[in-house]
Amino acid sequence: MKQEDLFSGMENPARTPSSESLPEHALRIRDYVLSELPADLSAMSRQKLTYRGLAEKQGRVLEEAGAGAFPVDDPAVARVTQLDLLFMLGGFLPAGPEAFPQPLVDAIASQCARHPTLDPHMSYELLIDVNCEQWQRHGHMRVFSEGELGRLERDFYLGHHLAEPAVRTAFDQLSSLLSEPAPENLAHNVEEAYRKLEEFRIDMARYGRLTKEAFTSFRRYHMGYEGGPRGASGAFMPSVQLLELVLVPPTEEYEVYLDQSMPYFPVWSRPLIAERRAMSAKGENITQAVLDGRLKLDQQAASTLLGIFDKFTDFRMVHLAVTRKLIPEAFRETDRMTRKDIAAQPGERNILSGDTLGTSGFSVRNVLTNAVHRLLAARQEIEAHHAAAL
């Protein structure tokens, strides 16, 4: 089935891929992942290749690359090689860890021993940030799929990378409202945050054009396994968490999410999220600042702030709708998912429950509806406070 680009117009202009300054072993592994891995996985889906055959072929690639001990001192090169090794390992995830080839596992462990900051599993940072940086610099995007599906998979990764700066800017604008001294023109910061959040919502809504069949075709290579690490889920996009923490205080259930997610956020973002989390818990968030009178907004700015809550909720609702389309088994037929229904929940639900788990390892339904519930509750408090002050 042919489907238009999810993010047409957002990517860099077409160009001839440029060469990379990578050592020979890294180039050999990169070339396999880019040129051969998708075809090998396609052959496996058609029962033309077995897991044993894939392991033997990849073993030869590692042997040719001298993967016993990669002499890589450059952390940037090591991250690219780690991405490629983990793409190779991803091909075995549908079969579970029993199928993992030991030479490949050893090569990944050797990388981590030499560079302790490397993720030993496919992470959001590697899959989205490092992968898309390679696309933007050299025209090389790692995917598991061939042809049309490979293009859609590329767009899925690229869309996250290109959209995140907008929500990060919204966070920066809102966090400045809590600074001392506050910005001279608070209304401008609030309006800029609103504009950027709308831009982010529009970008994320594009995923609604992705078919369930296309999504399922590459999602299986990101699924976790019992006792293993969480997958490289969009749930670990860091700026979305920063935005929530600057808007509302963390609830008990959200604290559980943050505790378990911290090792899966990009390395650069972990101290920032931890700092913002601590500040928010102590009342340094927009909701509390409005309620206790520290943040004073005029009528227009207050209305725009409520609009920010609405736009963030819009994004969460779009995410919920897209996820329900792509992973219908994670929801009950009787689930009612309007804002009114979610607001009427008696509270947040257990994100570690036995419901269908996403690549993040959390209950798909509960982690998404909880996020909407928190925003709606905070918005209601702010709206009531503002009405009382008029």
mmCIF file of C-alpha atoms in Angstrom:
data_model
loop_
_atom_site.group_PDB
_atom_site.id
_atom_site.type_symbol
_atom_site.label_atom_id
_atom_site.label_comp_id
_atom_site.label_asym_id
_atom_site.label_seq_id
_atom_site.Cartn_x
_atom_site.Cartn_y
_atom_site.Cartn_z
ATOM 1 C CA MET A 1 0.000 0.000 0.000
ATOM 2 C CA LYS A 2 1.463 3.319 -1.064
ATOM 3 C CA GLN A 3 1.246 6.113 1.474
ATOM 4 C CA GLU A 4 2.429 9.701 1.214
ATOM 5 C CA ASP A 5 5.319 10.931 3.322
ATOM 6 C CA LEU A 6 4.307 11.620 6.904
ATOM 7 C CA PHE A 7 6.625 14.588 7.101
ATOM 8 C CA SER A 8 6.973 15.826 3.524
ATOM 9 C CA GLY A 9 8.385 19.324 3.510
ATOM 10 C CA MET A 10 10.026 18.914 6.916
ATOM 11 C CA GLU A 11 13.141 17.044 5.937
ATOM 12 C CA ASN A 12 16.327 18.365 4.372
ATOM 13 C CA PRO A 13 16.396 18.676 0.562
ATOM 14 C CA ALA A 14 17.380 15.507 -1.272
ATOM 15 C CA ARG A 15 21.088 15.200 -1.762
ATOM 16 C CA THR A 16 23.822 12.684 -2.407
ATOM 17 C CA PRO A 17 24.856 11.033 0.865
ATOM 18 C CA SER A 18 28.208 12.359 2.027
ATOM 19 C CA SER A 19 31.082 10.277 3.302
ATOM 20 C CA GLU A 20 31.702 9.897 7.012
ATOM 21 C CA SER A 21 35.015 10.015 8.829
ATOM 22 C CA LEU A 22 34.578 6.587 10.379
ATOM 23 C CA PRO A 23 37.239 3.912 10.923
ATOM 24 C CA GLU A 24 37.126 0.850 8.699
ATOM 25 C CA HIS A 25 35.391 -1.404 11.218
ATOM 26 C CA ALA A 26 32.635 1.174 11.742
ATOM 27 C CA LEU A 27 32.157 1.594 7.990
ATOM 28 C CA ARG A 28 31.801 -2.165 7.482
ATOM 29 C CA ILE A 29 29.114 -2.413 10.144
ATOM 30 C CA ARG A 30 27.383 0.766 8.943
ATOM 31 C CA ASP A 31 27.280 -0.501 5.355
ATOM 32 C CA TYR A 32 25.710 -3.774 6.470
ATOM 33 C CA VAL A 33 22.997 -2.035 8.519
ATOM 34 C CA LEU A 34 22.189 0.459 5.775
ATOM 35 C CA SER A 35 22.377 -1.806 2.746
ATOM 36 C CA GLU A 36 21.734 -5.375 3.860
ATOM 37 C CA LEU A 37 19.900 -5.580 7.185
ATOM 38 C CA PRO A 38 16.460 -4.477 5.876
ATOM 39 C CA ALA A 39 16.698 -7.036 3.047
ATOM 40 C CA ASP A 40 17.745 -9.748 5.499
ATOM 41 C CA LEU A 41 14.783 -9.011 7.778
ATOM 42 C CA SER A 42 12.459 -8.993 4.779
ATOM 43 C CA ALA A 43 13.852 -12.393 3.749
ATOM 44 C CA MET A 44 13.167 -13.675 7.255
ATOM 45 C CA SER A 45 9.556 -12.490 7.098
ATOM 46 C CA ARG A 46 9.214 -14.494 3.864
ATOM 47 C CA GLN A 47 10.893 -17.498 5.527
ATOM 48 C CA LYS A 48 13.824 -17.248 3.122
ATOM 49 C CA LEU A 49 16.282 -16.757 5.989
ATOM 50 C CA THR A 50 16.370 -18.155 9.529
ATOM 51 C CA TYR A 51 17.558 -16.549 12.755
ATOM 52 C CA ARG A 52 20.508 -18.914 12.646
ATOM 53 C CA GLY A 53 21.340 -17.791 9.125
ATOM 54 C CA LEU A 54 21.052 -14.139 10.176
ATOM 55 C CA ALA A 55 23.333 -14.735 13.148
ATOM 56 C CA GLU A 56 25.925 -16.441 10.963
ATOM 57 C CA LYS A 57 25.882 -13.627 8.417
ATOM 58 C CA GLN A 58 26.170 -10.940 11.076
ATOM 59 C CA GLY A 59 28.946 -12.936 12.716
ATOM 60 C CA ARG A 60 30.936 -12.720 9.513
ATOM 61 C CA VAL A 61 30.337 -8.965 9.351
ATOM 62 C CA LEU A 62 31.614 -8.556 12.909
ATOM 63 C CA GLU A 63 34.627 -10.734 12.197
ATOM 64 C CA GLU A 64 35.492 -8.725 9.098
ATOM 65 C CA ALA A 65 35.121 -5.531 11.120
ATOM 66 C CA GLY A 66 37.391 -6.786 13.888
ATOM 67 C CA ALA A 67 34.604 -6.403 16.420
ATOM 68 C CA GLY A 68 36.472 -8.224 19.183
ATOM 69 C CA ALA A 69 37.875 -4.927 20.456
ATOM 70 C CA PHE A 70 36.895 -1.744 18.678
ATOM 71 C CA PRO A 71 39.762 0.744 19.049
ATOM 72 C CA VAL A 72 37.428 3.751 19.195
ATOM 73 C CA ASP A 73 38.378 6.675 21.408
ATOM 74 C CA ASP A 74 36.023 9.191 19.804
ATOM 75 C CA PRO A 75 32.686 9.105 21.701
ATOM 76 C CA ALA A 76 30.766 10.386 18.658
ATOM 77 C CA VAL A 77 32.060 7.533 16.499
ATOM 78 C CA ALA A 78 31.325 5.071 19.292
ATOM 79 C CA ARG A 79 27.708 6.263 19.454
ATOM 80 C CA VAL A 80 27.222 5.682 15.719
ATOM 81 C CA THR A 81 28.735 2.212 15.964
ATOM 82 C CA GLN A 82 26.560 1.439 19.005
ATOM 83 C CA LEU A 83 23.500 2.478 17.007
ATOM 84 C CA ASP A 84 24.476 0.082 14.225
ATOM 85 C CA LEU A 85 25.189 -2.811 16.584
ATOM 86 C CA LEU A 86 21.842 -2.324 18.311
ATOM 87 C CA PHE A 87 20.056 -2.227 14.961
ATOM 88 C CA MET A 88 21.648 -5.591 14.234
ATOM 89 C CA LEU A 89 20.460 -6.892 17.610
ATOM 90 C CA GLY A 90 16.970 -5.496 16.994
ATOM 91 C CA GLY A 91 16.483 -8.012 14.218
ATOM 92 C CA PHE A 92 16.458 -10.761 16.858
ATOM 93 C CA LEU A 93 14.005 -9.102 19.273
ATOM 94 C CA PRO A 94 10.896 -10.798 17.844
ATOM 95 C CA ALA A 95 12.473 -14.141 18.801
ATOM 96 C CA GLY A 96 13.552 -13.012 22.268
ATOM 97 C CA PRO A 97 16.934 -12.983 24.022
ATOM 98 C CA GLU A 98 17.483 -16.711 23.497
ATOM 99 C CA ALA A 99 18.189 -15.902 19.847
ATOM 100 C CA PHE A 100 20.734 -13.145 20.533
ATOM 101 C CA PRO A 101 24.101 -14.077 18.946
ATOM 102 C CA GLN A 102 26.851 -14.045 21.555
ATOM 103 C CA PRO A 103 29.451 -12.293 19.347
ATOM 104 C CA LEU A 104 27.006 -9.416 18.845
ATOM 105 C CA VAL A 105 26.169 -9.236 22.555
ATOM 106 C CA ASP A 106 29.898 -9.233 23.353
ATOM 107 C CA ALA A 107 30.591 -6.423 20.846
ATOM 108 C CA ILE A 108 27.884 -4.245 22.435
ATOM 109 C CA ALA A 109 29.233 -4.973 25.932
ATOM 110 C CA SER A 110 32.760 -4.144 24.811
ATOM 111 C CA GLN A 111 31.580 -0.773 23.524
ATOM 112 C CA CYS A 112 29.861 -0.011 26.844
ATOM 113 C CA ALA A 113 32.946 -1.004 28.828
ATOM 114 C CA ARG A 114 35.052 1.448 26.840
ATOM 115 C CA HIS A 115 32.415 4.218 26.835
ATOM 116 C CA PRO A 116 30.305 3.985 30.032
ATOM 117 C CA THR A 117 27.846 6.668 28.895
ATOM 118 C CA LEU A 118 26.681 4.539 25.964
ATOM 119 C CA ASP A 119 23.254 2.953 26.275
ATOM 120 C CA PRO A 120 23.544 -0.861 26.236
ATOM 121 C CA HIS A 121 20.103 -1.081 24.626
ATOM 122 C CA MET A 122 18.372 0.727 21.781
ATOM 123 C CA SER A 123 17.392 4.035 23.359
ATOM 124 C CA TYR A 124 15.402 7.068 22.275
ATOM 125 C CA GLU A 125 18.637 9.038 22.084
ATOM 126 C CA LEU A 126 20.307 6.553 19.734
ATOM 127 C CA LEU A 127 17.273 5.740 17.605
ATOM 128 C CA ILE A 128 15.970 9.283 17.206
ATOM 129 C CA ASP A 129 18.729 11.781 17.945
ATOM 130 C CA VAL A 130 21.875 10.005 16.739
ATOM 131 C CA ASN A 131 20.078 8.311 13.850
ATOM 132 C CA CYS A 132 18.473 11.532 12.599
ATOM 133 C CA GLU A 133 21.692 13.498 13.025
ATOM 134 C CA GLN A 134 23.336 10.989 10.709
ATOM 135 C CA TRP A 135 20.492 11.514 8.233
ATOM 136 C CA GLN A 136 20.849 15.281 8.356
ATOM 137 C CA ARG A 137 24.638 15.257 8.060
ATOM 138 C CA HIS A 138 25.255 12.352 5.716
ATOM 139 C CA GLY A 139 21.916 11.202 4.270
ATOM 140 C CA HIS A 140 22.103 7.885 6.138
ATOM 141 C CA MET A 141 19.029 6.774 8.125
ATOM 142 C CA ARG A 142 18.991 3.395 9.824
ATOM 143 C CA VAL A 143 15.690 1.529 9.395
ATOM 144 C CA PHE A 144 14.546 -2.076 9.700
ATOM 145 C CA SER A 145 12.249 -2.002 6.659
ATOM 146 C CA GLU A 146 12.703 -2.010 2.907
ATOM 147 C CA GLY A 147 11.223 0.262 0.259
ATOM 148 C CA GLU A 148 7.940 2.055 1.004
ATOM 149 C CA LEU A 149 7.821 0.761 4.567
ATOM 150 C CA GLY A 150 11.382 1.902 5.096
ATOM 151 C CA ARG A 151 10.436 5.422 4.021
ATOM 152 C CA LEU A 152 7.527 5.489 6.463
ATOM 153 C CA GLU A 153 9.753 4.143 9.220
ATOM 154 C CA ARG A 154 12.303 6.860 8.421
ATOM 155 C CA ASP A 155 9.570 9.481 8.676
ATOM 156 C CA PHE A 156 8.448 8.090 12.028
ATOM 157 C CA TYR A 157 11.898 8.612 13.525
ATOM 158 C CA LEU A 158 12.553 11.887 11.724
ATOM 159 C CA GLY A 159 9.264 13.406 12.817
ATOM 160 C CA HIS A 160 10.123 13.071 16.500
ATOM 161 C CA HIS A 161 13.530 14.644 15.975
ATOM 162 C CA LEU A 162 12.251 17.590 13.947
ATOM 163 C CA ALA A 163 9.247 18.306 16.175
ATOM 164 C CA GLU A 164 10.963 18.297 19.566
ATOM 165 C CA PRO A 165 12.643 21.749 19.311
ATOM 166 C CA ALA A 166 9.191 23.376 19.237
ATOM 167 C CA VAL A 167 8.090 21.851 22.534
ATOM 168 C CA ARG A 168 11.526 22.577 24.019
ATOM 169 C CA THR A 169 11.073 26.248 23.120
ATOM 170 C CA ALA A 170 7.639 26.239 24.776
ATOM 171 C CA PHE A 171 9.285 24.870 27.930
ATOM 172 C CA ASP A 172 12.015 27.523 27.830
ATOM 173 C CA GLN A 173 9.468 30.323 27.441
ATOM 174 C CA LEU A 174 7.342 29.082 30.334
ATOM 175 C CA SER A 175 10.256 28.373 32.660
ATOM 176 C CA SER A 176 11.375 31.973 32.187
ATOM 177 C CA LEU A 177 8.100 33.089 33.805
ATOM 178 C CA LEU A 178 9.302 31.545 37.057
ATOM 179 C CA SER A 179 12.707 33.220 36.990
ATOM 180 C CA GLU A 180 13.816 36.123 39.183
ATOM 181 C CA PRO A 181 13.346 38.711 37.943
ATOM 182 C CA ALA A 182 10.472 37.702 35.700
ATOM 183 C CA PRO A 183 10.585 38.750 32.030
ATOM 184 C CA GLU A 184 9.476 42.317 31.399
ATOM 185 C CA ASN A 185 6.905 41.218 28.841
ATOM 186 C CA LEU A 186 5.268 38.133 30.311
ATOM 187 C CA ALA A 187 2.552 38.174 27.663
ATOM 188 C CA HIS A 188 5.129 37.735 24.877
ATOM 189 C CA ASN A 189 6.625 34.644 26.526
ATOM 190 C CA VAL A 190 3.204 33.111 27.075
ATOM 191 C CA GLU A 191 2.172 33.812 23.470
ATOM 192 C CA GLU A 192 5.417 32.354 22.091
ATOM 193 C CA ALA A 193 4.950 29.211 24.180
ATOM 194 C CA TYR A 194 1.387 28.903 22.843
ATOM 195 C CA ARG A 195 2.564 29.304 19.246
ATOM 196 C CA LYS A 196 5.322 26.726 19.575
ATOM 197 C CA LEU A 197 3.041 24.250 21.289
ATOM 198 C CA GLU A 198 0.542 24.524 18.464
ATOM 199 C CA GLU A 199 3.374 23.911 15.993
ATOM 200 C CA PHE A 200 4.352 20.791 17.940
ATOM 201 C CA ARG A 201 0.749 19.537 18.070
ATOM 202 C CA ILE A 202 0.388 19.874 14.303
ATOM 203 C CA ASP A 203 3.635 17.980 13.724
ATOM 204 C CA MET A 204 2.623 15.123 16.008
ATOM 205 C CA ALA A 205 -0.852 14.905 14.454
ATOM 206 C CA ARG A 206 0.798 13.796 11.207
ATOM 207 C CA TYR A 207 1.274 10.351 12.712
ATOM 208 C CA GLY A 208 -2.458 9.861 12.285
ATOM 209 C CA ARG A 209 -1.693 9.227 8.608
ATOM 210 C CA LEU A 210 0.398 6.167 9.458
ATOM 211 C CA THR A 211 -1.399 2.856 8.946
ATOM 212 C CA LYS A 212 -1.553 0.192 11.621
ATOM 213 C CA GLU A 213 0.058 -2.289 9.222
ATOM 214 C CA ALA A 214 3.045 -0.029 8.554
ATOM 215 C CA PHE A 215 3.520 0.783 12.229
ATOM 216 C CA THR A 216 3.312 -2.862 13.301
ATOM 217 C CA SER A 217 5.875 -3.876 10.684
ATOM 218 C CA PHE A 218 8.729 -2.055 12.455
ATOM 219 C CA ARG A 219 7.331 -1.789 15.996
ATOM 220 C CA ARG A 220 8.152 -5.451 16.633
ATOM 221 C CA TYR A 221 11.862 -4.619 16.452
ATOM 222 C CA HIS A 222 11.456 -2.217 19.382
ATOM 223 C CA MET A 223 9.424 -4.360 21.749
ATOM 224 C CA GLY A 224 10.965 -5.299 25.070
ATOM 225 C CA TYR A 225 11.063 -8.754 26.630
ATOM 226 C CA GLU A 226 10.567 -10.043 30.149
ATOM 227 C CA GLY A 227 13.477 -9.005 32.313
ATOM 228 C CA GLY A 228 14.949 -6.839 29.563
ATOM 229 C CA PRO A 229 15.225 -3.070 29.076
ATOM 230 C CA ARG A 230 12.386 -0.831 27.980
ATOM 231 C CA GLY A 231 12.146 -0.032 24.286
ATOM 232 C CA ALA A 232 13.035 3.207 22.516
ATOM 233 C CA SER A 233 9.594 4.733 22.959
ATOM 234 C CA GLY A 234 8.341 8.220 22.187
ATOM 235 C CA ALA A 235 7.342 8.218 25.860
ATOM 236 C CA PHE A 236 10.981 9.126 26.515
ATOM 237 C CA MET A 237 10.979 12.324 24.423
ATOM 238 C CA PRO A 238 12.536 14.583 27.072
ATOM 239 C CA SER A 239 11.112 18.007 26.250
ATOM 240 C CA VAL A 240 7.526 16.802 26.653
ATOM 241 C CA GLN A 241 8.362 15.842 30.240
ATOM 242 C CA LEU A 242 10.104 19.157 30.850
ATOM 243 C CA LEU A 243 7.032 21.006 29.625
ATOM 244 C CA GLU A 244 4.718 19.040 31.886
ATOM 245 C CA LEU A 245 6.956 19.609 34.906
ATOM 246 C CA VAL A 246 7.093 23.359 34.373
ATOM 247 C CA LEU A 247 3.301 23.474 34.049
ATOM 248 C CA VAL A 248 2.107 21.160 36.818
ATOM 249 C CA PRO A 249 3.536 19.493 39.935
ATOM 250 C CA PRO A 250 4.354 15.773 39.661
ATOM 251 C CA THR A 251 1.649 13.475 41.022
ATOM 252 C CA GLU A 252 2.305 10.158 42.741
ATOM 253 C CA GLU A 253 1.679 8.159 39.562
ATOM 254 C CA TYR A 254 3.784 10.529 37.466
ATOM 255 C CA GLU A 255 6.604 10.141 39.992
ATOM 256 C CA VAL A 256 6.506 6.390 39.325
ATOM 257 C CA TYR A 257 6.785 7.086 35.617
ATOM 258 C CA LEU A 258 9.743 9.445 36.114
ATOM 259 C CA ASP A 259 11.530 7.051 38.492
ATOM 260 C CA GLN A 260 11.370 4.215 35.982
ATOM 261 C CA SER A 261 11.985 6.348 32.893
ATOM 262 C CA MET A 262 15.071 8.249 34.021
ATOM 263 C CA PRO A 263 17.598 5.695 32.656
ATOM 264 C CA TYR A 264 15.823 5.829 29.274
ATOM 265 C CA PHE A 265 15.784 9.567 28.672
ATOM 266 C CA PRO A 266 18.672 10.946 26.575
ATOM 267 C CA VAL A 267 21.798 11.274 28.703
ATOM 268 C CA TRP A 268 21.953 15.072 28.324
ATOM 269 C CA SER A 269 18.393 15.482 29.582
ATOM 270 C CA ARG A 270 18.544 13.382 32.756
ATOM 271 C CA PRO A 271 20.056 16.035 35.061
ATOM 272 C CA LEU A 272 17.771 18.695 33.567
ATOM 273 C CA ILE A 273 14.647 16.595 34.114
ATOM 274 C CA ALA A 274 15.778 15.714 37.640
ATOM 275 C CA GLU A 275 16.355 19.387 38.474
ATOM 276 C CA ARG A 276 13.027 20.507 37.027
ATOM 277 C CA ARG A 277 11.240 17.648 38.772
ATOM 278 C CA ALA A 278 12.634 18.686 42.162
ATOM 279 C CA MET A 279 11.755 22.325 41.538
ATOM 280 C CA SER A 280 8.228 21.483 40.422
ATOM 281 C CA ALA A 281 7.625 19.294 43.469
ATOM 282 C CA LYS A 282 8.555 22.263 45.659
ATOM 283 C CA GLY A 283 6.018 24.517 43.958
ATOM 284 C CA GLU A 284 8.178 25.976 41.182
ATOM 285 C CA ASN A 285 5.640 25.350 38.444
ATOM 286 C CA ILE A 286 3.201 27.553 36.560
ATOM 287 C CA THR A 287 0.076 26.145 38.203
ATOM 288 C CA GLN A 288 1.276 26.716 41.745
ATOM 289 C CA ALA A 289 2.753 30.118 40.918
ATOM 290 C CA VAL A 290 -0.625 31.281 39.599
ATOM 291 C CA LEU A 291 -2.592 29.826 42.515
ATOM 292 C CA ASP A 292 -0.436 31.403 45.204
ATOM 293 C CA GLY A 293 -0.219 34.762 43.441
ATOM 294 C CA ARG A 294 3.492 34.756 42.571
ATOM 295 C CA LEU A 295 2.716 34.814 38.862
ATOM 296 C CA LYS A 296 0.365 37.653 37.971
ATOM 297 C CA LEU A 297 -1.022 37.716 34.448
ATOM 298 C CA ASP A 298 -3.341 40.203 32.828
ATOM 299 C CA GLN A 299 -6.570 39.080 31.202
ATOM 300 C CA GLN A 300 -5.019 38.363 27.814
ATOM 301 C CA ALA A 301 -1.996 36.487 29.191
ATOM 302 C CA ALA A 302 -4.213 34.461 31.521
ATOM 303 C CA SER A 303 -6.438 33.456 28.610
ATOM 304 C CA THR A 304 -3.386 32.476 26.567
ATOM 305 C CA LEU A 305 -2.077 30.386 29.460
ATOM 306 C CA LEU A 306 -5.362 28.481 29.564
ATOM 307 C CA GLY A 307 -4.917 28.066 25.820
ATOM 308 C CA ILE A 308 -1.497 26.513 26.462
ATOM 309 C CA PHE A 309 -3.119 23.934 28.717
ATOM 310 C CA ASP A 310 -5.670 23.309 25.971
ATOM 311 C CA LYS A 311 -2.976 22.913 23.291
ATOM 312 C CA PHE A 312 -0.941 20.550 25.434
ATOM 313 C CA THR A 313 -4.108 18.571 26.133
ATOM 314 C CA ASP A 314 -4.858 18.617 22.390
ATOM 315 C CA PHE A 315 -1.459 17.011 21.765
ATOM 316 C CA ARG A 316 -2.111 14.394 24.440
ATOM 317 C CA MET A 317 -5.546 13.656 22.973
ATOM 318 C CA VAL A 318 -4.095 13.376 19.459
ATOM 319 C CA HIS A 319 -1.436 11.014 20.793
ATOM 320 C CA LEU A 320 -4.176 8.999 22.485
ATOM 321 C CA ALA A 321 -6.248 8.788 19.300
ATOM 322 C CA VAL A 322 -3.287 7.831 17.116
ATOM 323 C CA THR A 323 -2.186 5.192 19.613
ATOM 324 C CA ARG A 324 -5.679 3.735 19.809
ATOM 325 C CA LYS A 325 -5.670 3.458 16.016
ATOM 326 C CA LEU A 326 -2.222 1.846 15.835
ATOM 327 C CA ILE A 327 -2.418 -0.334 18.981
ATOM 328 C CA PRO A 328 -6.157 -1.090 19.377
ATOM 329 C CA GLU A 329 -5.468 -4.098 21.585
ATOM 330 C CA ALA A 330 -4.277 -1.724 24.327
ATOM 331 C CA PHE A 331 -7.805 -0.370 24.768
ATOM 332 C CA ARG A 332 -11.173 -1.809 25.696
ATOM 333 C CA GLU A 333 -14.099 -1.433 23.318
ATOM 334 C CA THR A 334 -16.012 0.239 26.143
ATOM 335 C CA ASP A 335 -13.284 2.833 26.817
ATOM 336 C CA ARG A 336 -14.639 6.360 26.515
ATOM 337 C CA MET A 337 -11.837 8.790 25.717
ATOM 338 C CA THR A 338 -13.337 12.272 25.587
ATOM 339 C CA ARG A 339 -11.910 15.043 27.748
ATOM 340 C CA LYS A 340 -15.057 14.899 29.871
ATOM 341 C CA ASP A 341 -14.697 11.169 30.417
ATOM 342 C CA ILE A 342 -11.031 11.383 31.367
ATOM 343 C CA ALA A 343 -11.612 14.363 33.661
ATOM 344 C CA ALA A 344 -14.316 12.356 35.433
ATOM 345 C CA GLN A 345 -11.890 9.567 36.332
ATOM 346 C CA PRO A 346 -11.623 9.268 40.126
ATOM 347 C CA GLY A 347 -7.866 9.631 39.771
ATOM 348 C CA GLU A 348 -4.868 8.364 37.853
ATOM 349 C CA ARG A 349 -4.558 4.692 37.013
ATOM 350 C CA ASN A 350 -1.674 2.328 37.678
ATOM 351 C CA ILE A 351 0.787 2.606 34.775
ATOM 352 C CA LEU A 352 2.437 -0.687 35.745
ATOM 353 C CA SER A 353 -0.789 -2.670 35.604
ATOM 354 C CA GLY A 354 -1.281 -5.786 33.517
ATOM 355 C CA ASP A 355 -2.837 -3.899 30.615
ATOM 356 C CA THR A 356 -1.163 -4.070 27.199
ATOM 357 C CA LEU A 357 2.305 -2.608 27.535
ATOM 358 C CA GLY A 358 3.861 -0.321 24.957
ATOM 359 C CA THR A 359 7.484 -0.239 23.855
ATOM 360 C CA SER A 360 8.021 1.972 26.920
ATOM 361 C CA GLY A 361 7.022 -0.895 29.200
ATOM 362 C CA PHE A 362 4.103 1.057 30.684
ATOM 363 C CA SER A 363 0.375 0.447 30.317
ATOM 364 C CA VAL A 364 -0.414 2.203 27.042
ATOM 365 C CA ARG A 365 -3.917 3.222 28.033
ATOM 366 C CA ASN A 366 -3.137 4.358 31.556
ATOM 367 C CA VAL A 367 0.027 6.355 30.923
ATOM 368 C CA LEU A 368 -1.732 8.358 28.180
ATOM 369 C CA THR A 369 -5.036 8.997 29.971
ATOM 370 C CA ASN A 370 -3.190 9.923 33.180
ATOM 371 C CA ALA A 371 -1.294 12.653 31.332
ATOM 372 C CA VAL A 372 -4.562 14.134 30.062
ATOM 373 C CA HIS A 373 -6.133 13.861 33.527
ATOM 374 C CA ARG A 374 -3.296 15.863 35.133
ATOM 375 C CA LEU A 375 -3.542 18.680 32.621
ATOM 376 C CA LEU A 376 -7.323 18.927 32.864
ATOM 377 C CA ALA A 377 -7.208 19.020 36.662
ATOM 378 C CA ALA A 378 -4.588 21.796 36.696
ATOM 379 C CA ARG A 379 -6.436 23.811 34.067
ATOM 380 C CA GLN A 380 -9.635 23.641 36.103
ATOM 381 C CA GLU A 381 -7.811 24.976 39.172
ATOM 382 C CA ILE A 382 -6.281 27.881 37.254
ATOM 383 C CA GLU A 383 -9.549 28.764 35.537
ATOM 384 C CA ALA A 384 -11.400 28.801 38.876
ATOM 385 C CA HIS A 385 -8.695 30.930 40.464
ATOM 386 C CA HIS A 386 -8.742 33.415 37.597
ATOM 387 C CA ALA A 387 -12.562 33.655 37.660
ATOM 388 C CA ALA A 388 -12.511 34.323 41.403
ATOM 389 C CA ALA A 389 -9.961 37.113 40.952
ATOM 390 C CA LEU A 390 -12.090 39.016 38.419
#
